[in-house]
Short mmCIF file of C-alpha atoms and ligand atoms in Angstrom, two decimals:
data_model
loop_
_atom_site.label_atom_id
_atom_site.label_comp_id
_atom_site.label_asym_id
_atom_site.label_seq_id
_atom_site.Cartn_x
_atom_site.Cartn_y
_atom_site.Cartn_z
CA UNK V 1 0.00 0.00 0.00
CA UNK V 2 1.26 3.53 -0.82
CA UNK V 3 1.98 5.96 2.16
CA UNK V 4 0.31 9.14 2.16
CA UNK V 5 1.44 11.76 -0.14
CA UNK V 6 2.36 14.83 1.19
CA UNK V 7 3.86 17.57 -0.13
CA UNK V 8 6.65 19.10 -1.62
CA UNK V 9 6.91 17.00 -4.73
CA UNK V 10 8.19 17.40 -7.49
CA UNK V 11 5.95 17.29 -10.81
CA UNK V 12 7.75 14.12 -12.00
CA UNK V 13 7.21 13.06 -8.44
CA UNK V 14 3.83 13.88 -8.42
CA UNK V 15 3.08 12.00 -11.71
CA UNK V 16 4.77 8.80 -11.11
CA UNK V 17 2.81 8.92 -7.41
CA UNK V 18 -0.52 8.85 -9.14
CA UNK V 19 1.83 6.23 -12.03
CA UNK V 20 2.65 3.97 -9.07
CA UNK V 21 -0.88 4.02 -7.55
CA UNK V 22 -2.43 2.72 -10.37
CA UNK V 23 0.43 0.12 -11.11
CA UNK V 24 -0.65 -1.09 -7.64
CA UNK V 25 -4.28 -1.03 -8.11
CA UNK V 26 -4.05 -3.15 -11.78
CA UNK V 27 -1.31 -5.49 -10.68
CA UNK V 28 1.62 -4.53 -13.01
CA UNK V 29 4.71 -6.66 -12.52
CA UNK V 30 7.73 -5.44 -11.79
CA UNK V 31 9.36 -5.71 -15.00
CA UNK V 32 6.25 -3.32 -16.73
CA UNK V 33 6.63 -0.72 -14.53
CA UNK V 34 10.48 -0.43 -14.81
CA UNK V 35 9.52 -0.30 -18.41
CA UNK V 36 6.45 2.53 -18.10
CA UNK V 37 8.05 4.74 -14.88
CA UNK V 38 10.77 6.21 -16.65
CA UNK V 39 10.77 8.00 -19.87
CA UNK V 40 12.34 6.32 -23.39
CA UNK V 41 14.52 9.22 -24.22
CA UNK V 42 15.45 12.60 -22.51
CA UNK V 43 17.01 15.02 -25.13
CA UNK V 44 18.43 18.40 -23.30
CA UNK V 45 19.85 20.91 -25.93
CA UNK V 46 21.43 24.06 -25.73
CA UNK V 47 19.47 27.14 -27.47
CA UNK V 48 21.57 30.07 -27.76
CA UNK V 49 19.51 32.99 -29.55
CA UNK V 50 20.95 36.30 -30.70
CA UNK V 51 18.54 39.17 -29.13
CA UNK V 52 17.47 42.12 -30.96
CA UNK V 53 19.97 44.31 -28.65
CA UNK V 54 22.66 42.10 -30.23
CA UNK V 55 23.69 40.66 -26.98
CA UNK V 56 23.32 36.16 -26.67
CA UNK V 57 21.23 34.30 -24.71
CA UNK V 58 21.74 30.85 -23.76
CA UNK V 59 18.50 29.38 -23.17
CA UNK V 60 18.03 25.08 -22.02
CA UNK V 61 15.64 23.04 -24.32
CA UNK V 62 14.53 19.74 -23.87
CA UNK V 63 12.58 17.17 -25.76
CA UNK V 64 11.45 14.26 -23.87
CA UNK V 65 9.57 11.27 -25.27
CA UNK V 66 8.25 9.22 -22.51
CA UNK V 67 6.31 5.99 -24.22
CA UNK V 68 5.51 5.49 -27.69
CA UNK V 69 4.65 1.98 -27.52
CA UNK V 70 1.07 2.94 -28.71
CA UNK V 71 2.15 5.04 -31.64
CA UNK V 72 4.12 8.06 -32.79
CA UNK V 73 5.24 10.25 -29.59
CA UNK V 74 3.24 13.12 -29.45
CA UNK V 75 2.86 16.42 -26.97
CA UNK V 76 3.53 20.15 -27.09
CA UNK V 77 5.77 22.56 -26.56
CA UNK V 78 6.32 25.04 -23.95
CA UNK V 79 7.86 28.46 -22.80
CA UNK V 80 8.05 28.98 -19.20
CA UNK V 81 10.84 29.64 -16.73
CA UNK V 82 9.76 26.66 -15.03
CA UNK V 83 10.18 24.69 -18.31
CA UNK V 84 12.89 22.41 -16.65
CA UNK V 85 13.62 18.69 -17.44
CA UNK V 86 11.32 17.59 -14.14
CA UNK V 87 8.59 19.41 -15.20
CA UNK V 88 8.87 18.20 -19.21
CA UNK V 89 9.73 14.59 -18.37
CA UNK V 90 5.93 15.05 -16.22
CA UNK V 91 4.43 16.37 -18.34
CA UNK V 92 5.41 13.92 -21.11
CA UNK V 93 4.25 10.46 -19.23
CA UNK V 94 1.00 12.40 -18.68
CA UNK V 95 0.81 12.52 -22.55
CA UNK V 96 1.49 9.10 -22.30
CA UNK V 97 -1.68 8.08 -20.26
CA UNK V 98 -3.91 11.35 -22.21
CA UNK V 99 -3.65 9.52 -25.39
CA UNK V 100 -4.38 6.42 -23.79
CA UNK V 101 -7.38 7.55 -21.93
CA UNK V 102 -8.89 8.54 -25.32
CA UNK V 103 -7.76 5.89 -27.47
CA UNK V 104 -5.31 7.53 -29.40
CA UNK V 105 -2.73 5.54 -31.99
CA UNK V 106 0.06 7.75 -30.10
CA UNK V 107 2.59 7.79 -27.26
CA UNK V 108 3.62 10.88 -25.37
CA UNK V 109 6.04 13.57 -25.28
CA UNK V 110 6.65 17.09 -24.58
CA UNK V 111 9.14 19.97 -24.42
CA UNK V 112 10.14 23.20 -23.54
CA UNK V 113 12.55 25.89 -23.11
CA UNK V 114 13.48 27.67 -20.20
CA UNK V 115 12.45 30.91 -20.57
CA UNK V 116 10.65 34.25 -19.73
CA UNK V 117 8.55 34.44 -23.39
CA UNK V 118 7.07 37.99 -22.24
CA UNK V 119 10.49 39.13 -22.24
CA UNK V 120 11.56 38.03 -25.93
CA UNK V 121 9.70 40.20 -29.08
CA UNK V 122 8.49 38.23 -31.89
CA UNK V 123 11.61 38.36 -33.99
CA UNK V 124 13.54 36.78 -31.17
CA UNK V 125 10.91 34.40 -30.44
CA UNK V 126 11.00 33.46 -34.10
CA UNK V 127 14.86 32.69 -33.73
CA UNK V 128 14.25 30.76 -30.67
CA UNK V 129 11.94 28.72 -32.00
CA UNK V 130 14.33 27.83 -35.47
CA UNK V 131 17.19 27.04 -33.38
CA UNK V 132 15.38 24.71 -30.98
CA UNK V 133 13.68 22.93 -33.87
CA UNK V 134 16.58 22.36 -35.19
CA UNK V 135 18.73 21.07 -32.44
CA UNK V 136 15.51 18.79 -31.83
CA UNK V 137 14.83 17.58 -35.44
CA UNK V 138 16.74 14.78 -35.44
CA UNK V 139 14.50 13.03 -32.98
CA UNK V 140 11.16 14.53 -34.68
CA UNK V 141 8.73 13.04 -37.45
CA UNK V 142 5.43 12.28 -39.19
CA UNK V 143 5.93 9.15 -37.86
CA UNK V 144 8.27 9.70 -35.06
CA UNK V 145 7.30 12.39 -32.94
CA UNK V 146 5.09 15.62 -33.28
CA UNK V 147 4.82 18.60 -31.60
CA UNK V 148 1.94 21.00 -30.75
CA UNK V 149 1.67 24.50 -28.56
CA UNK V 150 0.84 23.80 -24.74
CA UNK V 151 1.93 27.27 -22.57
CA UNK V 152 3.33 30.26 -24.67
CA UNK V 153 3.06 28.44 -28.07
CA UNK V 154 0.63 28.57 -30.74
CA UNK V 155 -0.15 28.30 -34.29
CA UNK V 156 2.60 31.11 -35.17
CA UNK V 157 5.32 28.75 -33.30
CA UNK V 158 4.13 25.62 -35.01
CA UNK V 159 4.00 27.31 -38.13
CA UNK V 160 7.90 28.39 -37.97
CA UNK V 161 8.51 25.22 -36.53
CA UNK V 162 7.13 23.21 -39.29
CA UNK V 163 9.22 25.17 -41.59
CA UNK V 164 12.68 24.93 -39.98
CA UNK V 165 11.59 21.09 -39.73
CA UNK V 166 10.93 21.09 -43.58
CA UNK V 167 14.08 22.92 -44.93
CA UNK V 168 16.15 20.11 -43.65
CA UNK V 169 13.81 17.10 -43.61
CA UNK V 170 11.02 18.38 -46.47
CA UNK V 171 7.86 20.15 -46.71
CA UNK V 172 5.32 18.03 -44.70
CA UNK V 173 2.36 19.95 -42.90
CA UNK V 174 2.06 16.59 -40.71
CA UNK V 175 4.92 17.63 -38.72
CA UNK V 176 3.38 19.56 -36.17
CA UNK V 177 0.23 20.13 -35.27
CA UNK V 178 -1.96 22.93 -33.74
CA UNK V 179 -0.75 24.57 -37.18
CA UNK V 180 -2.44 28.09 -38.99
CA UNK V 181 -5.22 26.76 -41.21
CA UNK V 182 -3.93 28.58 -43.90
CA UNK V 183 -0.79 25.83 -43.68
CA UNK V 184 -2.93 22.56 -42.88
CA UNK V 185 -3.79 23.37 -39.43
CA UNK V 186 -7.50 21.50 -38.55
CA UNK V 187 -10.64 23.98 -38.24
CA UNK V 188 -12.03 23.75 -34.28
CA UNK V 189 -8.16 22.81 -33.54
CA UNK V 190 -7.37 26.03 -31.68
CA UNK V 191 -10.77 26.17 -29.43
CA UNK V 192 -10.51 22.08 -28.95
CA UNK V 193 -8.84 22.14 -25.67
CA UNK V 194 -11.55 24.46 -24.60
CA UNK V 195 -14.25 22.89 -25.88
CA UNK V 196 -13.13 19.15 -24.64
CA UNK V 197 -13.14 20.79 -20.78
CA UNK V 198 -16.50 22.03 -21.25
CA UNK V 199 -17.52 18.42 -22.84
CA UNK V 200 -15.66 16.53 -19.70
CA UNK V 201 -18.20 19.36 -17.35
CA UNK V 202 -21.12 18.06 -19.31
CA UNK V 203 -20.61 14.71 -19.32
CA UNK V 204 -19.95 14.76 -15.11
CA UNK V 205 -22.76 17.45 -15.15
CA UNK V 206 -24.84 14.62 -16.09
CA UNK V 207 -23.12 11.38 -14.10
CA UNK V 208 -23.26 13.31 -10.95
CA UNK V 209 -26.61 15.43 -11.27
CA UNK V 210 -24.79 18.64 -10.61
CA UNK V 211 -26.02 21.33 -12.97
CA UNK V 212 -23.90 23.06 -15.23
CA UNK V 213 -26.67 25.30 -16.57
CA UNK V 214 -27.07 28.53 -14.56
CA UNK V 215 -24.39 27.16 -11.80
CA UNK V 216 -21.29 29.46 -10.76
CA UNK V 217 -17.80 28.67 -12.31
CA UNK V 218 -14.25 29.91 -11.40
CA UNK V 219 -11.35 29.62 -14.14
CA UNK V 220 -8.03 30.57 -13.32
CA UNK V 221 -5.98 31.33 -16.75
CA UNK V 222 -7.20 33.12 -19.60
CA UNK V 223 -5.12 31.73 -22.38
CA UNK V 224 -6.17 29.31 -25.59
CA UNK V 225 -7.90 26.53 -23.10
CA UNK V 226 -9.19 28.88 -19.61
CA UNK V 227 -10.82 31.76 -22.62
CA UNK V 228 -12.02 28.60 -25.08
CA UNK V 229 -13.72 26.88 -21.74
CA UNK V 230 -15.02 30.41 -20.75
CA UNK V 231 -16.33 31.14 -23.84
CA UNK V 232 -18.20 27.84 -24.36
CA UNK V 233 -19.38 27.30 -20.97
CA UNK V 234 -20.74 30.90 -20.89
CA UNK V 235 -22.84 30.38 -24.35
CA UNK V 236 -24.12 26.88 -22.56
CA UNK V 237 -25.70 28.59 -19.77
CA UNK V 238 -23.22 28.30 -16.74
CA UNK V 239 -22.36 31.77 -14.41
CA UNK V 240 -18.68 32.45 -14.80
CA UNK V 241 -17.90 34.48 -12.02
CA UNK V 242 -14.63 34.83 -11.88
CA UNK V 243 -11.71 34.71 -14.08
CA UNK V 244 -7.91 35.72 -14.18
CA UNK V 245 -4.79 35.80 -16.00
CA UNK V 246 -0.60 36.20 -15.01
CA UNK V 247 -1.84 39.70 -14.09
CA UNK V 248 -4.51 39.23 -11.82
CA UNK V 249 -8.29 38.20 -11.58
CA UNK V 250 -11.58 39.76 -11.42
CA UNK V 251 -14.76 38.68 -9.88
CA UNK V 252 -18.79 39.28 -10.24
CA UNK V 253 -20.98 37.09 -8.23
CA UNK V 254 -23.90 37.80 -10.82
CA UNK V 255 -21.60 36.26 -13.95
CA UNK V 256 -19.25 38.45 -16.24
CA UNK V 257 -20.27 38.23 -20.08
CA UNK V 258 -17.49 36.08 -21.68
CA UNK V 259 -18.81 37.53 -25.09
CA UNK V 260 -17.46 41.43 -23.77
CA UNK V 261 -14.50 40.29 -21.73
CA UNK V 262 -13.22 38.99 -24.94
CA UNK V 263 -12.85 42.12 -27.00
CA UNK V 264 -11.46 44.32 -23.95
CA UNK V 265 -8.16 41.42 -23.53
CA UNK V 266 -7.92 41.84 -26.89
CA UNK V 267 -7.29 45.43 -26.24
CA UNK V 268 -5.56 45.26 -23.63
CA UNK V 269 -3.99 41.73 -22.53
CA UNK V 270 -5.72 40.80 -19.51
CA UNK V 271 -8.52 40.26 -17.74
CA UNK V 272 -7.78 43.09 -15.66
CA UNK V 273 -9.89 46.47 -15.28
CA UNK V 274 -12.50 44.68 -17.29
CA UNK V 275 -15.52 47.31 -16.23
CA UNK V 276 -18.55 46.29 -13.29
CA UNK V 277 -16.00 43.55 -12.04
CA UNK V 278 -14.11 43.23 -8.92
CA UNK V 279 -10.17 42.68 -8.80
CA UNK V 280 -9.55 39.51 -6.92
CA UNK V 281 -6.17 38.15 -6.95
CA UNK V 282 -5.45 34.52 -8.61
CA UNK V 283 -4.99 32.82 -4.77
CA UNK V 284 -8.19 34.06 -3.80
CA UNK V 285 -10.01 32.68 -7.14
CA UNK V 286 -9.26 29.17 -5.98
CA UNK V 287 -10.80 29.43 -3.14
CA UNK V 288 -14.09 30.78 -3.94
CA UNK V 289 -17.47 29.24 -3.34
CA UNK V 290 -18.12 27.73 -6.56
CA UNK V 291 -19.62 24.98 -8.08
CA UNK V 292 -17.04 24.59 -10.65
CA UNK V 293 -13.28 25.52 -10.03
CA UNK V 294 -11.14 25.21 -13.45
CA UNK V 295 -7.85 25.93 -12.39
CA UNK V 296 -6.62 26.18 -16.38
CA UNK V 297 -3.03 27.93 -15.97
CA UNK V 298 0.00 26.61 -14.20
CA UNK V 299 0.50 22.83 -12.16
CA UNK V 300 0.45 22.65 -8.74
CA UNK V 301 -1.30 25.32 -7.47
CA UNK V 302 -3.89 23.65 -5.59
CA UNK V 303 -1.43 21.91 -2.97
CA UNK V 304 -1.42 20.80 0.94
CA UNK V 305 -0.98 24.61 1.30
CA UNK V 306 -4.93 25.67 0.67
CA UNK V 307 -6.73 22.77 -0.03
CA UNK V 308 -8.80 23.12 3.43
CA UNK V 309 -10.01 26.38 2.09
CA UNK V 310 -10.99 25.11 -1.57
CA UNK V 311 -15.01 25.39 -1.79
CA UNK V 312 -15.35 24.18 -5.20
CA UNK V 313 -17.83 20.68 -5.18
CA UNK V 314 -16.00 19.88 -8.37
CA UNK V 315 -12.86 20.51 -9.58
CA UNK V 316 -11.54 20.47 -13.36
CA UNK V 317 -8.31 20.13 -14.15
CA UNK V 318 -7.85 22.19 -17.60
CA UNK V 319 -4.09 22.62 -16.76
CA UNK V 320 -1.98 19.53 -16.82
CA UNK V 321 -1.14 18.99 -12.64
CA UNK V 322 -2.82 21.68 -11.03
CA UNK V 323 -3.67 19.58 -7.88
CA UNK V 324 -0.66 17.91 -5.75
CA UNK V 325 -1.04 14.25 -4.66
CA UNK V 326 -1.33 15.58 -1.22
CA UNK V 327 -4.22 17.67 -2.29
CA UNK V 328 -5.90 14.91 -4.35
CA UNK V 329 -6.09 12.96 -0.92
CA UNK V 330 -7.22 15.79 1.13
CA UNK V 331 -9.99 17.03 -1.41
CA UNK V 332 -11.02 13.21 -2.47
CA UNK V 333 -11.57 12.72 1.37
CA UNK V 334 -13.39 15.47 1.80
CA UNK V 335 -16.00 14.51 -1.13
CA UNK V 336 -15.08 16.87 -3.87
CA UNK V 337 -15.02 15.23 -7.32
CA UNK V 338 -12.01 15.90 -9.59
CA UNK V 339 -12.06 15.30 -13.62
CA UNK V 340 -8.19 15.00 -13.89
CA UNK V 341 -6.33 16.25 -16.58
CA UNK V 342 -5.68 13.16 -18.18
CA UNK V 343 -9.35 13.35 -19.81
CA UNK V 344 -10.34 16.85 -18.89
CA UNK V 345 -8.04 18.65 -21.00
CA UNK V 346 -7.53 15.97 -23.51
CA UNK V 347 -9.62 17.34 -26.45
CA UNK V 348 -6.46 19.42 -27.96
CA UNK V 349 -4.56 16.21 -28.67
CA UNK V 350 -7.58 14.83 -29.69
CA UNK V 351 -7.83 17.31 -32.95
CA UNK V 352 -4.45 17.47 -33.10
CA UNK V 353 -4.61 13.42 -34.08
CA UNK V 354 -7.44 14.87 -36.41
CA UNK V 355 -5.02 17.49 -37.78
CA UNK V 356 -2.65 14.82 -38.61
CA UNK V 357 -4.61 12.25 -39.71
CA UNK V 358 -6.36 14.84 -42.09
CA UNK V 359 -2.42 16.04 -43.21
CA UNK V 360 -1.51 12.60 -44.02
CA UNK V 361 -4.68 11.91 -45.97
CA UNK V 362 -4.34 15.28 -47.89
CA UNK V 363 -8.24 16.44 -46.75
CA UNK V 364 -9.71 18.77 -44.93
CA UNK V 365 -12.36 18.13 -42.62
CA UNK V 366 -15.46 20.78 -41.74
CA UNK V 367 -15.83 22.21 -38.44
CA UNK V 368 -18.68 20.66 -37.98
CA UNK V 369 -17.57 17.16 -38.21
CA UNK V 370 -14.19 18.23 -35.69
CA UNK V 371 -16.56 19.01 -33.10
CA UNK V 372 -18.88 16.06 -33.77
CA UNK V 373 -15.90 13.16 -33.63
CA UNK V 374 -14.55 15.44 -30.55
CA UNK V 375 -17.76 15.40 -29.03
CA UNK V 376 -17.99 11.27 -29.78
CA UNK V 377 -13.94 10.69 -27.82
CA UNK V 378 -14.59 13.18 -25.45
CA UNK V 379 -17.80 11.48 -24.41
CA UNK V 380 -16.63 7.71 -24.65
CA UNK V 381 -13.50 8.58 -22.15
CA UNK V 382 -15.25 10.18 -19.62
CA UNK V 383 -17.75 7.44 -19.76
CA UNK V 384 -15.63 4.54 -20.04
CA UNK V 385 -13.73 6.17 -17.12
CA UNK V 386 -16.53 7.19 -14.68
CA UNK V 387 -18.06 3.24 -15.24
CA UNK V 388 -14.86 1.89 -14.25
CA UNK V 389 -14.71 4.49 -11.41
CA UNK V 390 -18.16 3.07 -10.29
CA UNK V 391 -17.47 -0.55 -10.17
CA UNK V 392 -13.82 -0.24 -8.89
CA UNK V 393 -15.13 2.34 -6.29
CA UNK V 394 -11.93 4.15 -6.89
CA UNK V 395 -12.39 7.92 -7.61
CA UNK V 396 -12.14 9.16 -11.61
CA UNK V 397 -8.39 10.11 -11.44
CA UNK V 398 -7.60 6.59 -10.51
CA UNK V 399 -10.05 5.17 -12.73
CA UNK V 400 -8.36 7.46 -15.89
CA UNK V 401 -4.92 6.25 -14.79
CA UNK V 402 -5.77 1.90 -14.74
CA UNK V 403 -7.40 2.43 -17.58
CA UNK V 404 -4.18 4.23 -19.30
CA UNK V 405 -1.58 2.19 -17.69
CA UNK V 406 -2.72 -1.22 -18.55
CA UNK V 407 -3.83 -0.21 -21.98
CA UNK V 408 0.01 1.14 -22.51
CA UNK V 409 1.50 -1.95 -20.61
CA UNK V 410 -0.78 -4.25 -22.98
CA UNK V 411 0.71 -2.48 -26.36
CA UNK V 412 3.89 -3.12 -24.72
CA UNK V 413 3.67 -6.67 -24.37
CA UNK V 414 2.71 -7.34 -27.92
CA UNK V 415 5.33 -5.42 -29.19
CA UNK V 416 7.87 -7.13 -26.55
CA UNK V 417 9.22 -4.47 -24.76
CA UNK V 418 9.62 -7.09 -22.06
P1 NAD R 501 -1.59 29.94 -22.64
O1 NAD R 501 -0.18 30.35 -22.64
O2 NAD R 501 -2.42 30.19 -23.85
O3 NAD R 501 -2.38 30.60 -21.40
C1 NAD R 501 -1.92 30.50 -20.09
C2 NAD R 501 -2.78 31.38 -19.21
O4 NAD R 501 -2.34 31.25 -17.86
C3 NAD R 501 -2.65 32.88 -19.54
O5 NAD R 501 -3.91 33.51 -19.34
C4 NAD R 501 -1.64 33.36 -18.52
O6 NAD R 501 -1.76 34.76 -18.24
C5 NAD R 501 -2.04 32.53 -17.33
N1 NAD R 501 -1.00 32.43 -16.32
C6 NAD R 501 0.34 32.29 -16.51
N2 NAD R 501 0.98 32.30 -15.32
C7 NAD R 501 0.02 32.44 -14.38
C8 NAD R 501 0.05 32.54 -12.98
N3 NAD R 501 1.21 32.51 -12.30
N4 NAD R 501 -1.14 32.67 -12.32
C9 NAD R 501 -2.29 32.73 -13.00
N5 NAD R 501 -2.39 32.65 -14.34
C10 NAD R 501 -1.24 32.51 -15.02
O7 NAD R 501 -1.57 28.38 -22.26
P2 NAD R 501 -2.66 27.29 -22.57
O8 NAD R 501 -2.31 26.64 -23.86
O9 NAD R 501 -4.02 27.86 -22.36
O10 NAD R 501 -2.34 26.21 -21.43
C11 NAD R 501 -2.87 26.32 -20.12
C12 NAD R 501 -2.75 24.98 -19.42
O11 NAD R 501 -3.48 24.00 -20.17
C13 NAD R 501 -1.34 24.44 -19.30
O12 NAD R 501 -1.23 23.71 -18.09
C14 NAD R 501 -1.23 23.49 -20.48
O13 NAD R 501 -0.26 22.48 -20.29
C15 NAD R 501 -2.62 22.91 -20.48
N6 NAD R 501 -3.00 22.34 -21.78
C16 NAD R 501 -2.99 23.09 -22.92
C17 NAD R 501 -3.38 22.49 -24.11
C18 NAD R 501 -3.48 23.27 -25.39
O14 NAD R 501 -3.98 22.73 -26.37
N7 NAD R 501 -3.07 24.54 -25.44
C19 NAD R 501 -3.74 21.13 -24.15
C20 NAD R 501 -3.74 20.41 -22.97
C21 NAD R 501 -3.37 21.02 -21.79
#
């Protein structure tokens, strides 16, 4: 039996805790979970990147691919200064057990480089992005491994990464994913994040018989997935009260219109100051009484440290590790239900398999028919997971992670990894 978890852990601790428990609960042998605990390669580059001031910049990259014994490895790529080889090498074994979760023929990965993207102008983010591309090509592919945006990336990075990719390797859109339209990317790709959270809330909505429509909702993060949730959950009925960003949050108990927040962070790149809200900061968010809390920003900020004052009944993890084991425990015990990442926010790498698969095939798909076959994955998962959830008697995050690890341990068998 596993002790308590308690924190500080590290994210890569914090994964393989929740890795371990599940090994436990299906019975993996010994041999398997050597195999599935650590990750199959661990590329760290060096990025150095002429600024616009001429001066150089040494930034660390890394590429790690943690399983791909189900398929091509396949995760995103991030910016942050706390982009560091613990936090990729998480965050690629929970790619590993999101693509399970929802079936996909893929393994997982991710990457990242250190460093403060607010601080770098486009030009030099442009460079950035070249260099680390191609320091990390080698290791890339169609069929090998493919990228996507996750924090501080999007469509504009995948687009320069896809062509650094192609002057050495060839043109090939199916590259990377969570690409421009205009160069292959998939219609609904860019809101699909979003919009799989907001399926995940429906579908528990409906398993637990606690209303979405009309109910209160926190999100913390106001990127791609926090505004694409927002904006979806807002035009389906629920009461966002509250929402924030790296600058701050703001808060009205009687909902804010997602539809006129929009245009004023356009304008000026936050939530903040948005008019007839109050300022709330993003600690206080958490903690609200809410319904729904979608903490879609950074990991680990729901942790031994507040979890007695978290309100939320449920909790939706849009971010990839926002709750520590030793909050899991705490908040499990005390009856709150948690969608984990694994399926919540699994609906970007869902249309990013469409993206590729509609690349490879040289067709485009409608929008439409994106957010129909996301609908159909989005809805198996969480139903496949909250069954086995209900006749285990284990709680969803635990049902999500059997379900992943013995569907990766059982591709690794037939291919022989041991
Ligand atoms: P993003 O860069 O588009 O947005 C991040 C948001 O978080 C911004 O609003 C930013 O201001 C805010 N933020 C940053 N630091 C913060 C802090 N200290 N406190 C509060 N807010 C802060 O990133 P994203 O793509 O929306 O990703 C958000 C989360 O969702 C990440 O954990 C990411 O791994 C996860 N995720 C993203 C995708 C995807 O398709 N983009 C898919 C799966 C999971």
């Amino acid at each position: 039996m596993q002790v308590r978890p308690t924190d500080p852990m590290s994210p890569h601790q914090a994964v393989t805790f929740f890795f371990d428990r599940a090994a436990d609960q299906v019975g993996l042998d010994d041999e398997m979970r050597d195999v599935l605990r650590g990750s199959y390669r661990e590329l760290s580059v060096q990025v150095p990147v002429r600024l616009d001031d001429g001066r150089l910049m040494v930034f660390n990259g890394y590429r790690v691919q943690h399983n791909g014994a189900r398929g091509p490895y396949k995760g995103g790529i991030r910016y942050h200064p706390d982009a560091d080889i613990d936090e990729v090498r998480a965050l690629a074994a929970l790619m590993t057990w999101k693509t399970a979760i929802v079936d996909l023929p893929f393994g997982g990965a991710k990457g990242g480089v250190q460093c403060e993207p607010y601080l770098l102008s486009d030009a030099e983010k442009q460079r950035l992005t070249r260099r680390f591309t191609s320091m990390i090509g080698y290791i890339l592919g169609v069929n090998r491994d493919i990228p996507a945006p996750d924090m501080n990336t999007n469509a504009q990075t995948m687009a320069w990464m896809m062509d650094e990719f192609g002057k050495r390797y060839g043109y090939n859109p199916a590259c990377v994913t969570g690409k421009p339209v205009e160069l292959g990317g998939s219609l609904g790709r860019d809101a699909a994040t979003g919009r799989g959270v907001a399926i995940a809330m429906g579908e528990c909505a409906k398993e637990r018989g606690i209303p979405l429509e009309g109910a209160s909702v926190a999100i913390q993060g106001f990127g791609n997935v926090g505004s694409w949730a927002a904006r979806l959950l807002h035009e389906g009925g629920a009461r966002i009260v509250a929402v924030s960003d790296v600058r701050g949050g703001i808060h009205d108990k009687g909902g804010i219109d997602i539809s006129l927040l929009l245009p004023h962070v356009s304008a000026t790149g936050s939530v903040v100051g948005f008019p007839r809200t109050d300022p709330i900061t993003n600690e206080e968010l958490l903690e609200l009484d809410v319904e729904w809390l979608v903490p879609a920003a950074l990991g680990g900020v729901i942790n031994a440290r507040n979890a007695n004052r978290i309100n939320a009944r449920v909790i939706v993890e849009a971010a990839n590790h926002p709750i520590t084991p030793a909050a899991d425990a705490e908040l499990s015990d005390a009856g709150v239900v948690i969608v984990p990442d694994i399926i919540a926010n699994a609906g970007g790498v869902t249309v990013s398999y469409f993206e590729w698969t509609q690349n490879i095939q040289q067709y485009r798909w409608d929008e439409d028919h994106v957010n129909d076959e996301l609908h159909k994955v989005m809805t198996r998962a969480y139903r496949d997971v909250a069954a086995y959830a209900a006749e285990a008697k284990v709680d969803l995050r635990m049902a999500a992670f059997d379900i992943a690890v013995e569907r990766v341990a059982r591709a690794a068998r037939l291919r022989g990894y041991v």
